[in-house]
Coordinates of C-alpha atoms in Angstrom, one line a residue:
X171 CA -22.0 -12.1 -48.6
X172 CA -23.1 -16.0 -48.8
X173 CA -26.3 -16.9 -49.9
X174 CA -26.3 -20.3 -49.9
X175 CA -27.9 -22.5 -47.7
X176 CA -24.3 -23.9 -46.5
X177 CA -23.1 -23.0 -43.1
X178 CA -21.6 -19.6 -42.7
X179 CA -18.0 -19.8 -41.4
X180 CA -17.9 -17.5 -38.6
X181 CA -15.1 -16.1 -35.4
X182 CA -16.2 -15.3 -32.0
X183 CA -14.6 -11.9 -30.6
X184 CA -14.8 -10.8 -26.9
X185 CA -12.4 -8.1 -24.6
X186 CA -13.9 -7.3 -21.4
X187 CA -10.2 -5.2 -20.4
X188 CA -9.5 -6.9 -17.3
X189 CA -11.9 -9.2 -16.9
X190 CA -10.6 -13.0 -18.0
X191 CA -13.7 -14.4 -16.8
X192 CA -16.2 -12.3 -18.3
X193 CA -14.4 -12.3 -21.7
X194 CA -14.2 -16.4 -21.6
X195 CA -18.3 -16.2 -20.4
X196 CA -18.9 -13.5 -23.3
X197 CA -17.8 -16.2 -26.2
X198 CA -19.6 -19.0 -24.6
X199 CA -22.6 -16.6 -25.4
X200 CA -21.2 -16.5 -29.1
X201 CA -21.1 -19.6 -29.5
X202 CA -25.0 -20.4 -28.5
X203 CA -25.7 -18.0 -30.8
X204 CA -23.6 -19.1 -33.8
X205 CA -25.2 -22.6 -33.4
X206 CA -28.5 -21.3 -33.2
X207 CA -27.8 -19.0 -36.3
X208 CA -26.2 -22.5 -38.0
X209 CA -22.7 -20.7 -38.9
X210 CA -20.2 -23.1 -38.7
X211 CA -17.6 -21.4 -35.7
X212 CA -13.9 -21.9 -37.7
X213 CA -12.6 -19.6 -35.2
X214 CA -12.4 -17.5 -32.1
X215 CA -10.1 -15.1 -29.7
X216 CA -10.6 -12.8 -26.9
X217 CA -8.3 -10.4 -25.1
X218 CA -8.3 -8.5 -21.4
X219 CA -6.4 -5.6 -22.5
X220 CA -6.9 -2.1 -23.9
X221 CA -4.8 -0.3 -26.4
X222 CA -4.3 -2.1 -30.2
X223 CA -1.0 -3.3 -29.6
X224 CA -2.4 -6.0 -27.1
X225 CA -4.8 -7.7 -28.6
X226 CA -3.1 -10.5 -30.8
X227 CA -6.9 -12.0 -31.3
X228 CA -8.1 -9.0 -32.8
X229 CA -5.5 -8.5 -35.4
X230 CA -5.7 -12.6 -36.0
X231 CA -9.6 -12.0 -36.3
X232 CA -8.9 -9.6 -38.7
X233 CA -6.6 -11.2 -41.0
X234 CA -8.8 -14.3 -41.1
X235 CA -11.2 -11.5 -42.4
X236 CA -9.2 -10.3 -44.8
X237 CA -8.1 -13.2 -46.2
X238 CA -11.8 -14.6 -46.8
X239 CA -11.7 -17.3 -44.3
X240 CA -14.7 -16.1 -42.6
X241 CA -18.2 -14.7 -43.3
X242 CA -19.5 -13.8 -39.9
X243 CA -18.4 -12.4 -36.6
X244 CA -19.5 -12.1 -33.7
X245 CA -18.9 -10.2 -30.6
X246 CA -21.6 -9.2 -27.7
X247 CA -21.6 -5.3 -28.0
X248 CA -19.5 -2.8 -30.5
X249 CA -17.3 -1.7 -27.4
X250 CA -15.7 -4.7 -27.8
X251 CA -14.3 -3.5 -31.2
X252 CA -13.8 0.0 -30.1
X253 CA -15.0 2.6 -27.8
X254 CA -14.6 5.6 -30.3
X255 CA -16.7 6.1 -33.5
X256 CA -13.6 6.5 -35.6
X257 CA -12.2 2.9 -35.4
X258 CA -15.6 1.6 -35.5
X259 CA -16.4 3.3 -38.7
X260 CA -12.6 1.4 -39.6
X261 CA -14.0 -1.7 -38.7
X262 CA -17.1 -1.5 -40.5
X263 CA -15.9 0.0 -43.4
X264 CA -13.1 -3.3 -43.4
X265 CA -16.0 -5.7 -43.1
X266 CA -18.4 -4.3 -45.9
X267 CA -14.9 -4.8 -48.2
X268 CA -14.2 -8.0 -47.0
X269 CA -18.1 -9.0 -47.2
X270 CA -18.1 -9.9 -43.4
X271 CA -21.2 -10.1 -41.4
X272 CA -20.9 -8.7 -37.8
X273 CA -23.4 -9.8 -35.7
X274 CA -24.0 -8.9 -32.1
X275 CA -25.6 -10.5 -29.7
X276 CA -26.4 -8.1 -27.1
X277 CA -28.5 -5.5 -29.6
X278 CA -29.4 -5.7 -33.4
X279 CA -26.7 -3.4 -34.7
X280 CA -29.0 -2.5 -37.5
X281 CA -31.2 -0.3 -35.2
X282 CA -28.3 0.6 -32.9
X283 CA -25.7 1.8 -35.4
X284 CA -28.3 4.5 -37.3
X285 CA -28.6 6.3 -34.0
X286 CA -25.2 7.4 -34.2
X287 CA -23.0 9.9 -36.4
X288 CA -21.6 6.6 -38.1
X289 CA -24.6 5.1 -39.4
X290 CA -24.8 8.1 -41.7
X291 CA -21.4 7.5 -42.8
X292 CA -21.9 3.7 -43.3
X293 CA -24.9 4.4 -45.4
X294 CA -22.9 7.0 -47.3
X295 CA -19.9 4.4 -48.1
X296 CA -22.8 2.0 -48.8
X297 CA -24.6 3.7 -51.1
X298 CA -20.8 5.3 -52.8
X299 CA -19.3 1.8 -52.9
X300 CA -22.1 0.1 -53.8
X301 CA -21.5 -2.1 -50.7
X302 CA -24.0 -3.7 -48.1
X303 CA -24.5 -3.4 -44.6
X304 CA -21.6 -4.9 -42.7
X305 CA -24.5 -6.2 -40.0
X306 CA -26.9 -9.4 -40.4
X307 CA -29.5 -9.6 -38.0
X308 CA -31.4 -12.8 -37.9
X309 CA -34.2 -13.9 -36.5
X310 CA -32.8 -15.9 -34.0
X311 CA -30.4 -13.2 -32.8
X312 CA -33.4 -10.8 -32.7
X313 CA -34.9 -12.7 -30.2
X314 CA -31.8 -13.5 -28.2
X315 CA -30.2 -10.5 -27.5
X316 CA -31.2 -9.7 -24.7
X317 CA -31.7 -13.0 -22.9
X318 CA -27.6 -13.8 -24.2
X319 CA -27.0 -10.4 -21.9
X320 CA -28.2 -11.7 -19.0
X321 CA -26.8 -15.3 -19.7
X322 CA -23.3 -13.9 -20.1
X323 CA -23.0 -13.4 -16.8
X324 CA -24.3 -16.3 -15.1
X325 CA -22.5 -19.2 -16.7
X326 CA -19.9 -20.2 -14.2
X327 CA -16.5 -20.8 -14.6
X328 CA -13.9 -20.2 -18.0
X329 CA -13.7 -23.8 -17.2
X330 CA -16.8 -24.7 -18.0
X331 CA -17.3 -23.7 -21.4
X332 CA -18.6 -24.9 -24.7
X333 CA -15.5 -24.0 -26.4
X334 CA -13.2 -26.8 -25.6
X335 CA -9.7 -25.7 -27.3
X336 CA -9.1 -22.9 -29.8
X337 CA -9.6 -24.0 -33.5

């Protein structure tokens, strides 16, 4: 993971299934808190629909990770990724080998993750793989997560976003 002082290069992920307001509101939220966290946003996606097969932003936000174009992501809560421990445990265990960041912005994930089964089994890839943490928490997002909760859902229209067009 980066530890220069240059921007981090980061993607915004959101999927409220079924809600195309709430997701476009959720990465308006993201991207307040990239700017406040200084990552440069290269990058973001959201989709409205369960099941893997329909989220085309997902599987782009994953080969962006893969292939080292990002450092960061964020996304509002880990439901957004998954709902089951299994795939989450995927996800993380992608990031930590791709040296992506995940930040959220509705909780620090590094005091929510340990309360579950898969903290243990992050820690114990961690500490087999020699990997770090897949979550960066900083100070700014500590503060902000859970005034970017109640902010995501009163910021108006899709329309009136910070976004602009996709990257």
């Amino acid at each position: 993971m980066k530890t220069t002082k240059e921007p981090q290069r980061a993607w915004l992920y959101a999927r409220v299934p079924g809600n195309y307001v709430e997701s476009k509101n959720t990465l308006n939220v993201l991207m307040l808190q990239a700017q406040r966290d200084g990552a440069e946003v290269v990058g973001w996606g959201y989709d409205i629909h369960h099941g893997w097969l329909r989220r085309p932003a997902y599987r782009r936000m994953m080969r962006e990770a893969k292939a080292g174009h990002i450092e960061r992501i964020y996304i509002c809560r880990m439901s957004q990724i998954s709902g089951t421990e299994r795939h989450l445990i995927s996800f993380f265990r992608r990031m930590m080998r791709y040296k992506v960041n995940v930040i959220a912005t509705e909780y620090a994930l590094n005091l929510k993750v340990p309360a579950y089964h898969m903290g243990t089994i992050i820690d114990e890839i961690c500490a087999r793989k020699g990997w770090e943490r897949p979550w960066f928490v900083s100070e700014s997002s500590e503060r902000h997560c859970v005034s970017n909760a109640v902010a995501s859902t009163s910021f108006g229209t899709p329309n009136d976003n910070l976004l602009g067009e996709n990257p």
